[in-house]
Coordinates of C-alpha atoms in Angstrom, one line a residue:
X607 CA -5.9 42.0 14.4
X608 CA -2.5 43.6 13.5
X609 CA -0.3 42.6 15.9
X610 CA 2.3 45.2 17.7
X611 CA 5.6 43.9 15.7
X612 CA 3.8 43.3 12.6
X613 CA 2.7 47.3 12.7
X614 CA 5.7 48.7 13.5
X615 CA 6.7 46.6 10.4
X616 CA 4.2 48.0 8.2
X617 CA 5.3 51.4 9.6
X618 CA 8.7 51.3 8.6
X619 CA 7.4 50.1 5.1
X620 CA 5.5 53.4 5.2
X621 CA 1.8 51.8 5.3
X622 CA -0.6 53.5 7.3
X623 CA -2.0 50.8 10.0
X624 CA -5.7 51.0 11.5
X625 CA -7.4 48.4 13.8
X626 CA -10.0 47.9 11.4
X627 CA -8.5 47.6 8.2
X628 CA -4.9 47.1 8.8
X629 CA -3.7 48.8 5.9
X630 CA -5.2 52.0 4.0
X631 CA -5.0 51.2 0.3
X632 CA -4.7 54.8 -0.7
X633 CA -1.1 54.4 1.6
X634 CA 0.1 51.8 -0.4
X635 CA 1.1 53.8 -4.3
X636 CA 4.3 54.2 -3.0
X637 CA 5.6 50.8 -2.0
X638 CA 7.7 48.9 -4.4
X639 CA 7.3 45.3 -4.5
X640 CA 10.3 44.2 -3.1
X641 CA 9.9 46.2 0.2
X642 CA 6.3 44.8 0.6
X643 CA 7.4 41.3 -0.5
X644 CA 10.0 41.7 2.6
X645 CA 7.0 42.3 5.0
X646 CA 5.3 39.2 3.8
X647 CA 8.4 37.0 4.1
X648 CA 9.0 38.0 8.0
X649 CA 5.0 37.2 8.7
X650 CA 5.7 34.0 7.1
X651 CA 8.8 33.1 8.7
X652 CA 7.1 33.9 12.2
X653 CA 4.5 31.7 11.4
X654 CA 7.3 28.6 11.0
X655 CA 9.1 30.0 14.0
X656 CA 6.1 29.7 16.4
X657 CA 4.0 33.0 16.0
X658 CA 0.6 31.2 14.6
X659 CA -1.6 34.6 14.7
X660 CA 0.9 35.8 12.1
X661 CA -1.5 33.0 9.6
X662 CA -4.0 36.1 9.4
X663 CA -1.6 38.8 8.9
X664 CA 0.3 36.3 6.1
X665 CA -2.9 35.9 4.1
X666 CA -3.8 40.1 4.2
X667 CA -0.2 40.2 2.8
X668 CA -0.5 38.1 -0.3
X669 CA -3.8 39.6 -1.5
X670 CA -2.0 42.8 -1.0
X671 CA 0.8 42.4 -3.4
X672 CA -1.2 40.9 -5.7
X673 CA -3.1 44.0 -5.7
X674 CA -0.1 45.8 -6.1
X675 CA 1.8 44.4 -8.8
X676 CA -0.8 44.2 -10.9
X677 CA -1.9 47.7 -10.9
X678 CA 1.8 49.0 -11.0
X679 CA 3.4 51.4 -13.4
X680 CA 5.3 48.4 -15.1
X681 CA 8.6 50.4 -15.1
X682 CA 9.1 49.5 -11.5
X683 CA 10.2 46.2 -13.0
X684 CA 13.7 47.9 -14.5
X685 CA 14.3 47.2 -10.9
X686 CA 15.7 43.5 -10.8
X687 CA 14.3 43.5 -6.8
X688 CA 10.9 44.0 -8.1
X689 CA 11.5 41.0 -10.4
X690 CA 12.8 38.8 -7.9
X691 CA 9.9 39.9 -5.5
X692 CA 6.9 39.2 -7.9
X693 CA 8.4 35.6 -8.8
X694 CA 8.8 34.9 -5.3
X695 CA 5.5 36.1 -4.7
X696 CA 4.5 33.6 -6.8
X697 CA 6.7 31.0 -5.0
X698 CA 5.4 31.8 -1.7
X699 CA 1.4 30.8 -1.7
X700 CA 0.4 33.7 -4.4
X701 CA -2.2 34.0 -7.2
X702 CA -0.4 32.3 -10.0
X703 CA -2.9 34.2 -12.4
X704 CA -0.7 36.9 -11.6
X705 CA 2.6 35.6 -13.1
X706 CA 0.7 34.6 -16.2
X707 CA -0.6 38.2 -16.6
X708 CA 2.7 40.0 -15.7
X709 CA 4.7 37.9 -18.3
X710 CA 2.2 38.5 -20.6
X711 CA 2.3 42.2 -20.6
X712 CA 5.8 42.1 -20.1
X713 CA 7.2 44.2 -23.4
X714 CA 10.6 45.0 -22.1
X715 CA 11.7 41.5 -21.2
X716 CA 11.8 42.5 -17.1
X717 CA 11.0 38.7 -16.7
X718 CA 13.8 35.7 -17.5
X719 CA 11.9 33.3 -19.7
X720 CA 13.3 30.3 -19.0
X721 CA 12.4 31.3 -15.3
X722 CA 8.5 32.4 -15.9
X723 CA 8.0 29.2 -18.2
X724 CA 9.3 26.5 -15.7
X725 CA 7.6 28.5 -12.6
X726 CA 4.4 28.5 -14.7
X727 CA 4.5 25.1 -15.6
X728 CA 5.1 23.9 -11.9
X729 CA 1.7 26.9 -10.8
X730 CA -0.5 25.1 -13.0
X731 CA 0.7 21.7 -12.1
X732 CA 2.5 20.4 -15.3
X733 CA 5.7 20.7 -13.2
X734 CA 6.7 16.9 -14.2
X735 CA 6.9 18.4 -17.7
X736 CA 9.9 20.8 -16.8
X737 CA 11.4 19.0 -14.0
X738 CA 14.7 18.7 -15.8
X739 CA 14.6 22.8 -16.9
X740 CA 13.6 23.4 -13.2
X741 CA 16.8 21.6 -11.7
X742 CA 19.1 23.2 -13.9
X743 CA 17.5 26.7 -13.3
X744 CA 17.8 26.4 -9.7
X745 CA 21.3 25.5 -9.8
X746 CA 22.3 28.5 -12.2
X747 CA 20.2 31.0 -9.9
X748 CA 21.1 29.4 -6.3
X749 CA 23.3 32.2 -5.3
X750 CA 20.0 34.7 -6.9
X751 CA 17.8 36.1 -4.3
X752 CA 14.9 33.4 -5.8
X753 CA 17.7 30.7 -6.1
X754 CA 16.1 29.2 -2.0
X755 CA 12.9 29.0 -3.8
X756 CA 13.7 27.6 -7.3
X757 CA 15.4 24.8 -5.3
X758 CA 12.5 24.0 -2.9
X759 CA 10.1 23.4 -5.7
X760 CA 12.8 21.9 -7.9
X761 CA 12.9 19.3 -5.2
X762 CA 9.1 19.0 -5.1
X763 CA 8.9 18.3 -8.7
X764 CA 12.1 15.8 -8.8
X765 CA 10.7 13.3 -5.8
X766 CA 9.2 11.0 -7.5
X767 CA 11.9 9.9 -10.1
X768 CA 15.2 11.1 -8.1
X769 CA 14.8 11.3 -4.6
X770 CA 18.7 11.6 -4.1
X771 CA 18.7 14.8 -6.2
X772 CA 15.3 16.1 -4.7
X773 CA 17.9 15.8 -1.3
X774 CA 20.4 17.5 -2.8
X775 CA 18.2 20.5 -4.0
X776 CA 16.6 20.6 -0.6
X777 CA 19.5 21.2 1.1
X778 CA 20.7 23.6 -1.1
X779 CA 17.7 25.2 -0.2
X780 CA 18.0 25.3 3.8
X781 CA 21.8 26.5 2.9
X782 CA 20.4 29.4 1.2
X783 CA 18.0 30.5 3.0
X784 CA 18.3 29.4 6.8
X785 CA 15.9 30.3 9.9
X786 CA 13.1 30.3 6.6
X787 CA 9.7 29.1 6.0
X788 CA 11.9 27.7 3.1
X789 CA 14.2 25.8 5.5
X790 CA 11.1 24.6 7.2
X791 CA 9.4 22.8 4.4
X792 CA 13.0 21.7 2.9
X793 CA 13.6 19.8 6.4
X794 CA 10.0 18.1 6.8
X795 CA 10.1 17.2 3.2
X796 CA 13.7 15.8 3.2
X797 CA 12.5 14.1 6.5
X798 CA 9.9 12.3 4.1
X799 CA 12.0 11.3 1.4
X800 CA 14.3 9.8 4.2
X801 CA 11.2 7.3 5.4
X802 CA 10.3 6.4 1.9
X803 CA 13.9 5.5 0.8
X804 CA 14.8 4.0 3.9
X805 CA 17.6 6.9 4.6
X806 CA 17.5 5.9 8.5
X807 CA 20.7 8.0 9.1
X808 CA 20.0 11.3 7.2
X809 CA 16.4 11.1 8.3
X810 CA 17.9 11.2 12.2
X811 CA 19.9 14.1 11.1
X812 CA 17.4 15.6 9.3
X813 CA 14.6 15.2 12.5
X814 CA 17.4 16.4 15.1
X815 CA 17.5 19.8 12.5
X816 CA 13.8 20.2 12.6
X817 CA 13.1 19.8 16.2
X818 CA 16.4 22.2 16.8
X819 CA 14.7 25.0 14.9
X820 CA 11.1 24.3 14.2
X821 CA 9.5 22.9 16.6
X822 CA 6.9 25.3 17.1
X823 CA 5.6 25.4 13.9
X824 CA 2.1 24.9 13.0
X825 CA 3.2 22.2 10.6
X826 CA 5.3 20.2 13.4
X827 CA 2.2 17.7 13.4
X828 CA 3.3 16.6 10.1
X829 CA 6.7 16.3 11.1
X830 CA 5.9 14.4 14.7
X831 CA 3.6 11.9 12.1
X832 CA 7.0 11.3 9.2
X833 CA 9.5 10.6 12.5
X834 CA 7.0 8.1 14.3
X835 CA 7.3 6.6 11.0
X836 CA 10.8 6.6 10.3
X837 CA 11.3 4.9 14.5
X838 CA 8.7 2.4 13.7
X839 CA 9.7 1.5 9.9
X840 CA 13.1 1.2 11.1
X841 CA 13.1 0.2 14.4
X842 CA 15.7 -2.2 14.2
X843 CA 18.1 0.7 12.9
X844 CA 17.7 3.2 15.3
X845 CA 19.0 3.2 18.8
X846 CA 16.7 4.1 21.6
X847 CA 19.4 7.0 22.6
X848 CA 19.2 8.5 19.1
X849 CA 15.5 8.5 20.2
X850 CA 16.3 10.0 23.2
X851 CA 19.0 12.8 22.1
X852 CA 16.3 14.2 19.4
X853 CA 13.2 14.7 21.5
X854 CA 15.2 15.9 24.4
X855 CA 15.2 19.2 22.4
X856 CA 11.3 19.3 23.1
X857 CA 9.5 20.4 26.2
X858 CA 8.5 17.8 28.5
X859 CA 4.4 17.6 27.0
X860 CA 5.7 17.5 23.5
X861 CA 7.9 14.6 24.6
X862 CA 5.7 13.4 25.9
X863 CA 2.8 13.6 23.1
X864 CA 5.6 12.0 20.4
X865 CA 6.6 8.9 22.7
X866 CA 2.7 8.3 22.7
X867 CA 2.8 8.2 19.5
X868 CA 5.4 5.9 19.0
X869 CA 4.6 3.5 21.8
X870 CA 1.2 3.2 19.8
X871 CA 2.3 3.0 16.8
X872 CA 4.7 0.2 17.6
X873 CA 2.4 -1.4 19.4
X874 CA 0.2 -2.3 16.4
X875 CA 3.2 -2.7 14.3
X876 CA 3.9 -5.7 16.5
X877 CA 7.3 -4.1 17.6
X878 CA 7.2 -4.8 20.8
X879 CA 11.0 -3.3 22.4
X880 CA 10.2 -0.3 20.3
X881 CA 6.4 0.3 22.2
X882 CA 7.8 -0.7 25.4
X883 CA 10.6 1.9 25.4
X884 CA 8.3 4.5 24.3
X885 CA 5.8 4.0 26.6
X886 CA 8.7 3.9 29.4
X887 CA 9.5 7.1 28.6
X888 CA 6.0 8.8 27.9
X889 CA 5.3 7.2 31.9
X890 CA 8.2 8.5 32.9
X891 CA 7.1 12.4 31.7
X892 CA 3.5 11.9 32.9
X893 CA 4.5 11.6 36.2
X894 CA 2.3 8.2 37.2
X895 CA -0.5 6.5 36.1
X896 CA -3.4 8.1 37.9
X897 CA -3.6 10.8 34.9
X898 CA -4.8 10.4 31.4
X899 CA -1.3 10.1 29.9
X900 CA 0.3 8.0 32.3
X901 CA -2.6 5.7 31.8
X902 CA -2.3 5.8 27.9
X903 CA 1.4 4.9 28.4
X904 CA 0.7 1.9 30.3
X905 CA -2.0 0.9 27.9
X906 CA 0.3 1.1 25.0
X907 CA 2.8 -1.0 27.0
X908 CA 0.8 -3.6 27.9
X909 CA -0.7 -4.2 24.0
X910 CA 3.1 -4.0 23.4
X911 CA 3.6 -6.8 26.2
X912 CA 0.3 -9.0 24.3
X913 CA 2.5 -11.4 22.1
X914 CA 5.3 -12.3 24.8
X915 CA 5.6 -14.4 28.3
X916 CA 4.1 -11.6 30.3
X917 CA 0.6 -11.7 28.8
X918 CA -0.8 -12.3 31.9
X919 CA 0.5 -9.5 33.5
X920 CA -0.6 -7.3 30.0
X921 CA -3.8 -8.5 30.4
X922 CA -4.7 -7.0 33.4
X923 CA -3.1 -4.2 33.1
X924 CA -4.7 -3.3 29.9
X925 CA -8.0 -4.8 32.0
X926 CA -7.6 -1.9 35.1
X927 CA -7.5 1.1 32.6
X928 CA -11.1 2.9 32.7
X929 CA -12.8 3.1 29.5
X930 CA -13.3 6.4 29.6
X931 CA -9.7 7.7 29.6
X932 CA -9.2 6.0 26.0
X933 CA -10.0 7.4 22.5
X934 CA -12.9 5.3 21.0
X935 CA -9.9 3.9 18.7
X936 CA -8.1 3.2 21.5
X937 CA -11.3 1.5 23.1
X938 CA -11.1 -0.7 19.7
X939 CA -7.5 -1.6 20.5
X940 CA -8.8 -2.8 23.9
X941 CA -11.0 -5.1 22.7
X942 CA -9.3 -6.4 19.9
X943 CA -6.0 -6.9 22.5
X944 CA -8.1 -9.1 25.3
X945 CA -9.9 -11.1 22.1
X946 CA -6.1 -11.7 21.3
X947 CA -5.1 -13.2 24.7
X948 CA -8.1 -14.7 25.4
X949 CA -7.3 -17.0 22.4
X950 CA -3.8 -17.4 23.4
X951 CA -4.4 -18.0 26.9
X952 CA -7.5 -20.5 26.3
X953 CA -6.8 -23.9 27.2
X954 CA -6.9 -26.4 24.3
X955 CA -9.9 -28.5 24.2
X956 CA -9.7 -32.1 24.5
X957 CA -11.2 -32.7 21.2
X958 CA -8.7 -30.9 19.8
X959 CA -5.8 -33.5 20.6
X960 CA -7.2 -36.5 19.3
X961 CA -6.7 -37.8 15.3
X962 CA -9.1 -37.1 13.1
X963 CA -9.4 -41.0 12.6
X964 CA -8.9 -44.0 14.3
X965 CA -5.7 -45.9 13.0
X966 CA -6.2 -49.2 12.1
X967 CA -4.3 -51.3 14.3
X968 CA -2.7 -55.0 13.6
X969 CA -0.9 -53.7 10.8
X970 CA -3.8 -54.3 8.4
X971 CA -3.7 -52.4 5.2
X972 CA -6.4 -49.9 4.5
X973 CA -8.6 -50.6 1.8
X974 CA -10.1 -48.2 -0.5
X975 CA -13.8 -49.3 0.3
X976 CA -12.9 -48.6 3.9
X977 CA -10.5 -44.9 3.5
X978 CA -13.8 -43.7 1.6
X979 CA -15.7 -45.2 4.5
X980 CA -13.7 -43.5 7.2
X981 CA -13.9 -40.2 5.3
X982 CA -16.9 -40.0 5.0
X983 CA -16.9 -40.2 9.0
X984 CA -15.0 -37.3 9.5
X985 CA -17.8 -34.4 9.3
X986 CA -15.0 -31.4 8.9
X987 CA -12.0 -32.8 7.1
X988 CA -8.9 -31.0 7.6
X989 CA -8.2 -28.9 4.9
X990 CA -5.3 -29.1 2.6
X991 CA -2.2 -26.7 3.8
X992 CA -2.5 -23.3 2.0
X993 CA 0.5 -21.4 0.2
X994 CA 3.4 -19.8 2.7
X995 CA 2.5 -23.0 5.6
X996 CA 4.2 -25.8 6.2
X997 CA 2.8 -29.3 5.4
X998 CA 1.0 -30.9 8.2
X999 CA 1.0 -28.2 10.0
X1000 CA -2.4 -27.7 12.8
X1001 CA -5.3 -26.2 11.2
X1002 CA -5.9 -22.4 12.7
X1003 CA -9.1 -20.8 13.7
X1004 CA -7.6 -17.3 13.5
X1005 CA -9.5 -16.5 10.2
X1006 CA -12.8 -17.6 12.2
X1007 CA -12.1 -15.3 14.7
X1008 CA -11.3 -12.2 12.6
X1009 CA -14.3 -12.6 10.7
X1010 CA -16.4 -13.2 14.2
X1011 CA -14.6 -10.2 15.6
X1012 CA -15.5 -7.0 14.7
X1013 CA -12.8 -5.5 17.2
X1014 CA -10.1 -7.8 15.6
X1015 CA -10.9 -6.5 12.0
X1016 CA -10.1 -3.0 13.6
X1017 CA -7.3 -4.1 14.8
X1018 CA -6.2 -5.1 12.0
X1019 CA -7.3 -2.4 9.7
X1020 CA -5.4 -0.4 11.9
X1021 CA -1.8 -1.8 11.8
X1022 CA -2.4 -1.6 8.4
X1023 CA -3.0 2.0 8.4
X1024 CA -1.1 4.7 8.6
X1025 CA -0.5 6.7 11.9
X1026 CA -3.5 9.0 12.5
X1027 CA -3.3 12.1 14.9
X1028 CA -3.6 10.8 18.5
X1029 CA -6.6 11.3 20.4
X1030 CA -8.5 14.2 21.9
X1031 CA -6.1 14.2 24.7
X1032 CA -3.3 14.3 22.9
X1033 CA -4.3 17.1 20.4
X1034 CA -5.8 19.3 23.1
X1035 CA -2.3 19.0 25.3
X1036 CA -0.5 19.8 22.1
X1037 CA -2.4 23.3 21.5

């Protein structure tokens, strides 16, 4: 359903608003493009800005100026606005089919063609092949009404060989067009070019700007996933206050719901001060540990505490925490956690401090006839050491274990992963 602001909108645009239909199409032969493409950019900057029934309302909008522009009187287009507002159109989630068939009956040149070419290029994903024209196009239009635009997909298309100028074009993106859906994907993508390139500094920045003004956006998952990323990939860059100072623009679940994230996260990426300061915090805004959160956060910092002097303590803790409040992942953690200390903590066996062979005593030399002898005695020889260890060295039963332990293997296939959505409780405290 329409909402309230979105038909006195529609109102003022002079579109006739029922409760069944939203719009009567008979209402709409009046409308110039640009006026309805201003209707579709407020629905689609309240989406970014938190209003997340405006998603319906944004889709009715799109198939309604394709519907529009398409059946037109094509004189409308003397009107540079109507221009601007069918390229943006484009820009902005709509039929690309519809560019193609506006430039082609396009007799009066309304349309820039160095602009439809590049913009039809990128729609039909050949954008690689323009890149350069698409750079330069967006520069020369950036103080243009679809300059914002030209820039954010001039960006898009520029990542993967220059991510310094895909930056640059970003930001002249979020200059141009501020409080935008455009400012919102130029910030969560800039926030990804950060974590790639190892830009520790400007992806801080970058996070502090996106929390500031986005953080209810439907696509602030996205962004809570590339800044776990960017603490953990970096950890030894990034001071727990920075941490501190950018999520303390959140409300307290959010917090919350991020620092679980990081704290497991770290945890598996074996950084331990990292997990443990996390899931400080994340106790710290559940309250205590006789909830679900408070007891994920002490989970979390006791798989962080695993690999130092308080493993016994780590153990049972991570011991106490009833099954059921952990995600069947997190339940696979478990395990794979007490199979760790279990090895670490299991006293070495007798066997396993004696030589391999007796010495031969006296000083007598060791004859040939006799070393094939004592070999031979030796029913598991110790292997040769293996690239990356040092020589003489104790053998390891670590690669027995992981291929005994189903748990360990998930352990392990998880640090190598990359961080997934949180669990149930997590997602449902989010929405």
């Amino acid at each position: 359903m329409v909402r309230h602001h979105q038909r006195l909108l529609l109102l003022l645009l002079g579109l006739a608003v029922s409760p069944a239909t939203g719009v009567h199409a008979e209402d709409q032969e009046d409308i110039v493009p640009y006026k309805m493409l201003r209707s579709l950019q407020f629905v689609q900057d309240s989406v970014v800005l938190g209003d997340h029934s405006a998603a319906e309302m944004q889709r009715f909008m799109l198939g309604t100026i394709d519907q529009r522009i398409r059946t037109i009187d094509p004189s409308v287009f003397d009107d540079e606005r109507n221009v601007d507002a069918a390229l943006i159109y484009a820009m902005s989630g709509g039929n690309p089919e519809t560019l193609e068939y506006l430039v082609a009956r396009d007799v009066n040149g309304h349309f820039d063609n160095r602009v439809s070419d590049v913009l039809r290029k990128y729609l039909s994903g050949k954008g690689l092949l323009v890149a350069k024209s698409l750079v330069e196009t967006a520069n020369e239009y950036k103080d243009k009404k679809i300059g914002p635009y030209l820039a954010l997909v001039g960006g898009n298309v520029t990542i993967a060989k220059s991510p310094v100028e895909a930056l640059k074009l970003y930001d002249q993106a979020r200059l141009y067009a501020p409080g935008t859906i455009v400012e919102e994907a130029a910030l969560r993508r800039s926030v990804s070019i950060c974590v790639e390139a190892g830009m520790v500094d400007k992806g801080l920045d970058y996070s502090q700007r996106y929390v500031r003004r986005f953080l209810h956006s439907p696509y602030a998952s996205q962004f809570a996933d590339l800044f776990v990323s960017l603490l953990v990939n970096h950890d030894h860059e990034v001071k727990p206050d920075d941490v501190v100072n950018i999520l303390s623009f959140m409300d307290e679940a959010r917090q919350r719901e991020v620092y679980l994230r990081i704290a497991r996260a770290a945890a598996i990426a074996g950084k331990g001060d990292l997990a443990r300061m996390a899931a400080a915090r994340a106790q710290t805004l559940a309250g205590d540990s006789d909830n679900a959160f408070g007891a994920l956060a002490d989970f979390y910092g006791g798989m962080a505490a695993i690999p130092t002097d308080k493993i016994d303590a780590a153990t049972k803790n991570i011991e106490s925490i009833p099954e059921q409040e952990l995600s069947p992942r997190d339940q696979a953690l478990r395990a794979a956690a007490k199979a760790i200390a279990e090895q670490v903590l299991r006293p070495p066996e007798p066997a396993s401090l004696t030589q391999a062979t007796t010495p031969k005593s006296n000083g007598q030399e060791i004859t040939s006839e006799q070393a094939e002898a004592d070999q031979g005695e030796v029913p598991n020889p110790v292997p040769g050491p293996v690239v990356g260890e040092a020589a003489g060295g104790p053998p390891s039963d670590v690669g027995g274990q992981q291929d005994a332990d189903p748990s360990f293997n998930a352990f392990v296939t998880s640090s190598r992963s990359q961080l997934d959505e949180i669990d149930g409780l997590l997602s449902k405290e989010s929405n």
